[in-house]
CSV table of C-alpha atoms in Angstrom, one decimal:
chain,number,residue,atom,x,y,z
S,1,MET,CA,0.0,0.0,0.0
S,2,TYR,CA,1.1,3.6,-0.6
S,3,LYS,CA,0.6,4.5,3.0
S,4,ASN,CA,2.5,6.9,5.3
S,5,GLN,CA,2.2,7.1,9.0
S,6,VAL,CA,2.7,9.9,11.6
S,7,ASN,CA,2.5,8.9,15.2
S,8,GLY,CA,0.9,5.7,14.0
S,9,VAL,CA,-1.9,7.4,12.0
S,10,GLU,CA,-2.1,6.5,8.4
S,11,PHE,CA,-2.7,9.1,5.7
S,12,MET,CA,-2.6,9.2,1.9
S,13,SER,CA,0.8,9.9,0.3
S,14,ASP,CA,1.4,12.8,-2.1
S,15,TYR,CA,1.3,10.1,-4.9
S,16,GLU,CA,-2.3,9.2,-3.9
S,17,ASN,CA,-3.5,12.8,-3.7
S,18,SER,CA,-2.1,13.7,-7.1
S,19,LEU,CA,-5.0,13.7,-9.6
S,20,PHE,CA,-6.0,10.3,-8.4
S,21,GLU,CA,-4.3,8.7,-11.4
S,22,VAL,CA,-3.0,5.1,-11.2
S,23,GLU,CA,-0.8,3.0,-13.5
S,24,PRO,CA,-2.7,2.0,-16.6
S,25,THR,CA,-1.5,-1.6,-16.0
S,26,LEU,CA,-3.6,-1.8,-12.8
S,27,VAL,CA,-6.8,-0.6,-14.5
S,28,ASP,CA,-6.2,-3.0,-17.4
S,29,ASN,CA,-5.6,-5.9,-15.1
S,30,ILE,CA,-8.8,-5.3,-13.2
S,31,PHE,CA,-10.8,-5.0,-16.4
S,32,ASP,CA,-9.3,-8.3,-17.6
S,33,ILE,CA,-9.9,-10.1,-14.2
S,34,ALA,CA,-13.4,-8.7,-13.7
S,35,PHE,CA,-14.7,-8.8,-17.2
S,36,PRO,CA,-13.2,-11.6,-19.3
S,37,ASP,CA,-14.5,-12.0,-22.8
S,38,SER,CA,-17.2,-14.6,-21.8
S,39,ILE,CA,-18.7,-12.1,-19.3
S,40,LYS,CA,-18.6,-9.2,-21.9
S,41,LYS,CA,-20.4,-11.5,-24.3
S,42,MET,CA,-23.0,-12.5,-21.7
S,43,ILE,CA,-23.7,-8.9,-20.6
S,44,SER,CA,-23.8,-7.4,-24.1
S,45,THR,CA,-25.9,-10.2,-25.7
S,46,ASN,CA,-28.6,-10.1,-23.0
S,47,ILE,CA,-28.8,-6.3,-23.1
S,48,TYR,CA,-29.2,-6.6,-26.9
S,49,LEU,CA,-31.8,-9.3,-26.5
S,50,ALA,CA,-33.9,-7.4,-24.0
S,51,THR,CA,-33.7,-4.3,-26.2
S,52,ARG,CA,-34.7,-6.2,-29.3
S,53,ALA,CA,-37.6,-8.0,-27.6
S,54,THR,CA,-38.9,-4.7,-26.1
S,55,LYS,CA,-38.8,-3.1,-29.5
S,56,GLU,CA,-40.7,-6.0,-31.1
S,57,ILE,CA,-43.4,-5.8,-28.5
S,58,ARG,CA,-43.6,-2.0,-28.6
S,59,ASP,CA,-44.1,-2.0,-32.4
S,60,MET,CA,-47.3,-4.1,-31.9
S,61,PHE,CA,-49.0,-1.0,-30.4
S,62,LEU,CA,-49.5,0.9,-33.6
S,63,GLU,CA,-52.6,2.8,-32.4
S,64,THR,CA,-50.9,4.2,-29.3
S,65,PRO,CA,-47.3,4.9,-30.3
S,66,ARG,CA,-46.7,7.7,-27.7
S,67,ALA,CA,-47.8,5.5,-24.8
S,68,ALA,CA,-45.9,2.5,-26.2
S,69,ARG,CA,-42.6,4.5,-26.4
S,70,ARG,CA,-43.1,5.6,-22.8
S,71,VAL,CA,-43.8,2.1,-21.6
S,72,ALA,CA,-40.8,0.7,-23.5
S,73,GLY,CA,-38.6,3.1,-21.6
S,74,ILE,CA,-40.1,2.0,-18.3
S,75,ILE,CA,-39.9,-1.7,-18.9
S,76,LEU,CA,-36.6,-2.1,-20.6
S,77,PRO,CA,-34.3,-1.9,-17.5
S,78,THR,CA,-36.4,-4.5,-15.8
S,79,TYR,CA,-36.1,-7.0,-18.6
S,80,ILE,CA,-32.4,-6.4,-19.1
S,81,ASP,CA,-32.1,-7.6,-15.5
S,82,LYS,CA,-34.5,-10.5,-16.1
S,83,TYR,CA,-32.6,-11.7,-19.1
S,84,LEU,CA,-29.2,-11.3,-17.5
S,85,ILE,CA,-30.2,-12.9,-14.3
S,86,SER,CA,-31.6,-15.9,-16.2
S,87,ALA,CA,-28.3,-16.2,-18.1
S,88,ILE,CA,-26.4,-16.1,-14.8
S,89,ASN,CA,-28.7,-18.8,-13.3
S,90,ASN,CA,-28.2,-21.0,-16.3
S,91,LEU,CA,-24.4,-20.8,-16.5
S,92,ASP,CA,-23.0,-24.3,-16.6
S,93,ILE,CA,-19.7,-22.9,-15.3
S,94,ASN,CA,-19.6,-19.8,-13.1
S,95,PRO,CA,-16.0,-19.5,-12.0
S,96,LEU,CA,-16.4,-15.8,-11.0
S,97,LYS,CA,-19.5,-16.7,-8.9
S,98,ILE,CA,-21.5,-13.9,-10.3
S,99,LYS,CA,-24.8,-13.3,-8.6
S,100,ALA,CA,-27.5,-10.6,-8.7
S,101,VAL,CA,-28.8,-8.9,-5.6
S,102,GLU,CA,-31.8,-6.6,-5.4
S,103,ARG,CA,-31.1,-3.4,-3.5
S,104,LYS,CA,-33.2,-0.4,-2.4
S,105,GLY,CA,-32.3,3.1,-3.2
S,106,LEU,CA,-32.8,6.1,-0.9
S,107,GLY,CA,-36.1,6.9,-2.5
S,108,GLY,CA,-37.3,3.3,-2.1
S,109,SER,CA,-36.9,2.3,-5.8
S,110,SER,CA,-35.2,-1.0,-6.5
S,111,TYR,CA,-32.1,-1.6,-8.6
S,112,THR,CA,-30.0,-4.7,-9.3
S,113,GLU,CA,-26.4,-5.0,-8.1
S,114,TYR,CA,-24.3,-7.7,-9.8
S,115,ILE,CA,-21.5,-9.1,-7.6
S,116,SER,CA,-18.7,-11.5,-8.5
S,117,ASN,CA,-15.5,-12.6,-6.9
S,118,ASN,CA,-13.7,-9.7,-8.5
S,119,CYS,CA,-16.0,-6.7,-8.7
S,120,LYS,CA,-19.6,-5.4,-8.4
S,121,PHE,CA,-21.4,-3.5,-11.1
S,122,HIS,CA,-24.6,-1.8,-12.1
S,123,ILE,CA,-26.2,-1.4,-15.5
S,124,LYS,CA,-27.5,2.0,-16.5
S,125,LYS,CA,-29.0,3.6,-19.6
S,126,THR,CA,-27.4,7.0,-20.5
S,127,ALA,CA,-28.3,9.6,-23.1
S,128,ARG,CA,-24.6,9.7,-24.1
S,129,PRO,CA,-21.5,7.5,-23.4
S,130,SER,CA,-20.6,9.4,-20.2
S,131,LEU,CA,-20.7,8.9,-16.4
S,132,PRO,CA,-24.4,8.5,-15.2
S,133,LYS,CA,-25.6,11.4,-13.1
S,134,GLU,CA,-24.7,11.1,-9.4
S,135,ALA,CA,-26.9,9.0,-7.3
S,136,TYR,CA,-26.4,7.9,-3.7
S,137,HIS,CA,-26.0,4.2,-4.4
S,138,ARG,CA,-23.5,4.9,-7.3
S,139,LYS,CA,-21.5,7.5,-5.4
S,140,THR,CA,-21.2,5.3,-2.2
S,141,ASN,CA,-20.2,2.3,-4.2
S,142,ALA,CA,-17.6,4.3,-6.1
S,143,GLU,CA,-15.8,4.9,-2.9
S,144,SER,CA,-14.7,1.2,-3.1
S,145,ASN,CA,-12.5,2.3,-6.0
S,146,LYS,CA,-10.0,3.9,-3.6
S,147,ILE,CA,-8.4,0.5,-4.0
S,148,PHE,CA,-7.0,1.8,-7.3
S,149,LEU,CA,-5.0,4.2,-5.2
S,150,ASN,CA,-3.9,1.9,-2.4
S,151,TYR,CA,-2.6,-1.1,-4.2
S,152,GLY,CA,0.1,-1.8,-6.7
S,153,PRO,CA,-0.3,-3.1,-10.3
S,154,ASN,CA,-0.4,-6.8,-9.2
S,155,TYR,CA,-3.4,-6.3,-7.0
S,156,ILE,CA,-6.0,-9.1,-7.1
S,157,PRO,CA,-9.4,-8.1,-5.7
S,158,GLU,CA,-10.7,-9.8,-2.5
S,159,ASP,CA,-14.2,-10.3,-1.2
S,160,ILE,CA,-14.2,-7.1,0.8
S,161,ASN,CA,-14.0,-3.7,-0.8
S,162,LEU,CA,-14.6,-5.0,-4.3
S,163,PRO,CA,-14.0,-2.5,-7.1
S,164,PHE,CA,-17.1,-0.9,-8.6
S,165,ALA,CA,-17.9,-0.7,-12.3
S,166,ILE,CA,-20.9,0.6,-14.3
S,167,VAL,CA,-22.1,-0.8,-17.5
S,168,ILE,CA,-23.7,2.0,-19.5
S,169,PHE,CA,-25.7,1.5,-22.7
S,170,GLY,CA,-27.6,3.9,-25.1
S,171,HIS,CA,-30.1,3.4,-27.9
S,172,LYS,CA,-32.0,5.4,-30.4
S,173,ASP,CA,-35.5,4.1,-30.9
S,174,LEU,CA,-34.4,0.9,-29.2
S,175,ASP,CA,-31.6,0.3,-31.6
S,176,LEU,CA,-28.4,0.0,-29.5
S,177,LYS,CA,-25.7,2.6,-30.1
S,178,TYR,CA,-23.2,1.5,-27.5
S,179,ILE,CA,-22.6,-0.7,-24.5
S,180,LYS,CA,-19.5,0.3,-22.4
S,181,ILE,CA,-17.9,-0.5,-19.1
S,182,GLY,CA,-15.9,1.7,-16.9
S,183,PHE,CA,-14.8,2.1,-13.3
S,184,PRO,CA,-15.8,5.5,-11.8
S,185,THR,CA,-13.2,7.3,-9.8
S,186,TRP,CA,-13.7,7.0,-6.0
S,187,ASP,CA,-15.1,10.6,-5.8
S,188,TYR,CA,-17.4,10.0,-8.8
S,189,THR,CA,-16.1,12.8,-10.9
S,190,GLY,CA,-15.1,10.7,-14.0
S,191,TRP,CA,-13.9,7.4,-15.2
S,192,GLN,CA,-10.8,5.9,-13.7
S,193,ASN,CA,-7.9,6.9,-15.9
S,194,GLY,CA,-10.5,8.0,-18.5
S,195,LYS,CA,-10.9,4.4,-19.5
S,196,LEU,CA,-14.3,3.3,-20.9
S,197,ILE,CA,-14.3,0.1,-23.0
S,198,GLU,CA,-16.9,-0.7,-25.7
S,199,ILE,CA,-18.4,-4.2,-25.5
S,200,SER,CA,-21.2,-4.1,-28.1
S,201,ASN,CA,-18.8,-5.9,-30.4
S,202,TYR,CA,-19.2,-8.9,-28.2
S,203,ILE,CA,-22.9,-9.2,-28.9
S,204,SER,CA,-23.8,-12.6,-30.4
S,205,THR,CA,-27.1,-12.5,-32.4
S,206,ASP,CA,-27.0,-16.3,-32.7
S,207,GLU,CA,-26.7,-16.6,-29.0
S,208,ALA,CA,-29.6,-14.2,-28.6
S,209,ASP,CA,-31.8,-16.3,-30.9
S,210,ARG,CA,-30.9,-19.4,-29.0
S,211,ILE,CA,-31.8,-17.8,-25.6
S,212,GLU,CA,-35.1,-16.5,-27.0
S,213,LYS,CA,-36.0,-20.0,-28.2
S,214,LYS,CA,-34.9,-21.6,-25.0
S,215,ILE,CA,-37.0,-19.3,-22.7
S,216,PRO,CA,-39.9,-18.1,-24.9
S,217,MET,CA,-41.9,-17.4,-21.7
S,218,MET,CA,-39.7,-14.4,-21.0
S,219,LYS,CA,-40.9,-12.6,-24.1
S,220,GLU,CA,-44.4,-13.7,-23.4
S,221,GLN,CA,-44.3,-12.2,-19.9
S,222,LEU,CA,-42.7,-9.0,-21.3
S,223,LYS,CA,-45.8,-8.7,-23.6
S,224,VAL,CA,-48.2,-9.2,-20.7
S,225,ASP,CA,-46.4,-6.7,-18.6
S,226,PHE,CA,-46.1,-4.2,-21.5
S,227,GLU,CA,-49.9,-4.4,-22.1
S,228,LYS,CA,-50.7,-3.9,-18.4
S,229,ILE,CA,-48.4,-0.9,-18.0
S,230,GLU,CA,-49.5,0.6,-21.4
S,231,LYS,CA,-53.2,0.4,-20.3
S,232,GLU,CA,-52.4,2.0,-16.9
S,233,TYR,CA,-50.4,4.7,-18.6
S,234,ARG,CA,-53.3,5.6,-21.1
S,235,LEU,CA,-55.8,5.7,-18.2
S,236,THR,CA,-53.6,7.9,-16.2
S,237,ALA,CA,-52.9,10.2,-19.1
S,238,LYS,CA,-56.6,10.9,-19.8
C-alpha cells in the first residue's frame, strides 16, 4: 500500500493525492480479471436481446405509439435484468461466482447489483456515453475504487471492498448505439484513468436467438407486462 504514518496514524501519500491517477496496467488488469470475454459477451448479448424484444413488443402498439414509447422506456431496464439474471442462473460454469442482488435506493426504488469474486457492477442507460448522473448508491459504491490508489499493479481483488464498475448503454428508438464498461473514480467525478471500453462488439445475435427459443416465456411475460403498463399509462394520461 502507498501509506505513510505519523505517530501511528495512516494518511494518503502525495502520490495518492495527485489527480487520483494510477498505473494503466492496474486498471487494465482489473478489467481483464473482472470482465473476461465470456462475461462481456453474456452482458452485451442479454442487453441486446432485452432491447430487441422490447422493440418488437412496442411495435405491436401501432394505435398508441406515444404510450408505447413511454412504456418501453419504463420496462426495458427490468427486462435487461431479467434476461441477464436468467443467463447467470443458467451458467454451466460460473468461476467468477456472479450473482444478482436486489437493492433499495434512498427513494425506495429498486435496482440490481451484480457481484462476482472480482467486482460489483450496475447497469444504467445513459443519453450519451458518459458517467451517469450522481446517485447515492452509485457514489457510495464508487468509494470502493479507492483500491486503485492503495494497491500496486499486481493487486487481485478480494471479497471485501470490491472495485465498482458501471455498464452503460444507449439506444435510439431501441436500436443499441453503445454498451460500455468503466470504473468511476472514487469521488465519482469521472472514469478511472479516463478508461471506458466498448463491449457491443461482443454481442452474439446467434446466442440471442438461441436464448429466445430456450426461454420463450420471458418474451411472453414481457408482452403481458407491457400491455398492463400501457393500459395503466393511457388511463392515467386521460
